[in-house]
Short mmCIF file of C-alpha atoms in Angstrom, two decimals:
data_model
loop_
_atom_site.label_atom_id
_atom_site.label_comp_id
_atom_site.label_asym_id
_atom_site.label_seq_id
_atom_site.Cartn_x
_atom_site.Cartn_y
_atom_site.Cartn_z
CA UNK A 1 108.90 184.01 -58.16
CA UNK A 2 108.27 185.67 -61.49
CA UNK A 3 110.56 188.33 -62.91
CA UNK A 4 107.91 191.01 -62.48
CA UNK A 5 106.14 190.42 -59.23
CA UNK A 6 102.37 190.74 -59.21
CA UNK A 7 101.04 193.10 -56.57
CA UNK A 8 97.56 193.88 -55.32
CA UNK A 9 96.73 197.39 -56.55
CA UNK A 10 92.99 197.47 -55.82
CA UNK A 11 91.77 195.13 -53.07
CA UNK A 12 88.15 195.99 -53.87
CA UNK A 13 88.60 194.09 -57.15
CA UNK A 14 88.55 190.84 -55.21
CA UNK A 15 85.32 189.31 -53.97
CA UNK A 16 84.95 186.84 -51.15
CA UNK A 17 83.95 183.32 -52.20
CA UNK A 18 82.58 180.44 -50.14
CA UNK A 19 84.84 177.42 -50.44
CA UNK A 20 82.02 175.09 -49.38
CA UNK A 21 79.72 176.46 -52.07
CA UNK A 22 82.51 176.19 -54.65
CA UNK A 23 83.14 172.54 -53.77
CA UNK A 24 79.42 171.76 -53.91
CA UNK A 25 78.99 173.46 -57.27
CA UNK A 26 82.04 171.67 -58.66
CA UNK A 27 80.60 168.29 -57.64
CA UNK A 28 77.07 169.08 -58.87
CA UNK A 29 78.32 170.36 -62.26
CA UNK A 30 80.78 167.47 -62.69
CA UNK A 31 83.76 169.81 -62.63
CA UNK A 32 82.46 172.53 -64.95
CA UNK A 33 82.28 175.04 -62.10
CA UNK A 34 86.08 174.74 -61.76
CA UNK A 35 86.43 176.23 -65.26
CA UNK A 36 84.10 179.07 -64.29
CA UNK A 37 86.10 179.63 -61.06
CA UNK A 38 89.31 179.75 -63.11
CA UNK A 39 87.85 182.44 -65.40
CA UNK A 40 86.21 184.42 -62.60
CA UNK A 41 89.37 184.38 -60.50
CA UNK A 42 91.41 185.62 -63.45
CA UNK A 43 88.91 188.45 -63.92
CA UNK A 44 89.38 189.38 -60.27
CA UNK A 45 93.16 189.32 -60.65
CA UNK A 46 92.90 191.52 -63.76
CA UNK A 47 90.81 194.04 -61.80
CA UNK A 48 92.74 193.95 -58.54
CA UNK A 49 96.40 193.45 -59.46
CA UNK A 50 98.97 194.71 -61.93
CA UNK A 51 98.83 191.45 -63.91
CA UNK A 52 98.78 191.48 -67.69
CA UNK A 53 97.09 188.07 -68.09
CA UNK A 54 93.90 187.99 -70.16
CA UNK A 55 91.17 186.00 -68.34
CA UNK A 56 89.64 184.60 -71.54
CA UNK A 57 92.99 183.50 -72.99
CA UNK A 58 94.05 181.92 -69.69
CA UNK A 59 90.79 179.96 -69.56
CA UNK A 60 91.21 178.72 -73.14
CA UNK A 61 94.79 177.66 -72.36
CA UNK A 62 93.56 175.94 -69.19
CA UNK A 63 91.29 173.72 -71.31
CA UNK A 64 93.98 172.60 -73.80
CA UNK A 65 96.56 170.04 -72.66
CA UNK A 66 99.58 170.56 -72.47
CA UNK A 67 99.02 174.32 -72.66
CA UNK A 68 97.14 174.03 -69.39
CA UNK A 69 100.50 173.45 -67.68
CA UNK A 70 101.64 176.85 -68.93
CA UNK A 71 98.38 178.46 -67.75
CA UNK A 72 98.74 176.86 -64.31
CA UNK A 73 102.36 178.01 -64.06
CA UNK A 74 101.48 181.61 -64.96
CA UNK A 75 98.52 181.67 -62.57
CA UNK A 76 100.56 180.13 -59.76
CA UNK A 77 103.06 182.95 -60.06
CA UNK A 78 100.32 185.59 -60.22
CA UNK A 79 98.66 184.10 -57.12
CA UNK A 80 101.75 184.86 -55.04
CA UNK A 81 100.18 188.31 -54.59
CA UNK A 82 97.42 186.91 -52.35
CA UNK A 83 99.03 183.85 -50.78
CA UNK A 84 102.07 183.32 -48.60
CA UNK A 85 103.23 180.53 -50.93
CA UNK A 86 105.67 180.70 -53.80
CA UNK A 87 104.47 180.19 -57.35
CA UNK A 88 106.44 176.95 -57.54
CA UNK A 89 104.67 175.50 -54.51
CA UNK A 90 101.26 176.47 -55.91
CA UNK A 91 102.13 174.97 -59.30
CA UNK A 92 103.20 171.67 -57.74
CA UNK A 93 99.99 171.64 -55.71
CA UNK A 94 97.96 172.20 -58.90
CA UNK A 95 99.70 169.17 -60.41
CA UNK A 96 99.55 166.86 -57.39
CA UNK A 97 96.35 167.90 -55.60
CA UNK A 98 94.55 170.76 -57.32
CA UNK A 99 92.02 171.41 -54.54
CA UNK A 100 94.88 172.37 -52.19
CA UNK A 101 96.03 175.10 -54.59
CA UNK A 102 92.41 176.20 -55.05
CA UNK A 103 92.03 176.42 -51.26
CA UNK A 104 95.19 178.49 -50.79
CA UNK A 105 94.33 180.89 -53.60
CA UNK A 106 90.67 181.35 -52.63
CA UNK A 107 91.59 181.78 -48.97
CA UNK A 108 94.13 184.42 -49.97
CA UNK A 109 91.54 186.20 -52.11
CA UNK A 110 89.06 186.10 -49.23
CA UNK A 111 91.66 187.57 -46.85
CA UNK A 112 92.47 190.43 -49.24
CA UNK A 113 88.77 191.07 -49.99
CA UNK A 114 87.98 191.17 -46.29
CA UNK A 115 90.70 193.70 -45.70
#
């Protein structure tokens, strides 16, 4: 858990996303949709939580190895606000099987957006 815990401050800042559509778009675009999802999700977190992460900077970091590890670590800790998993678990999932972390985060966003 991060030193300053991220909390949902405005649930209407999150929008529900279809996991099936996201998987399909990721396959069709040869993975480019995943970068868009990363940016869009960070925008949602900026609007709906007390996070101080900049969506554009996090996306740039995500594209540059090994800085992407830092970006994944920060995002994993921010995502604790919408999931019932710790940031460490989400980070390990990003490293071992990224789609599992994506699923947990998007499902958490959908739950918060639904109310």
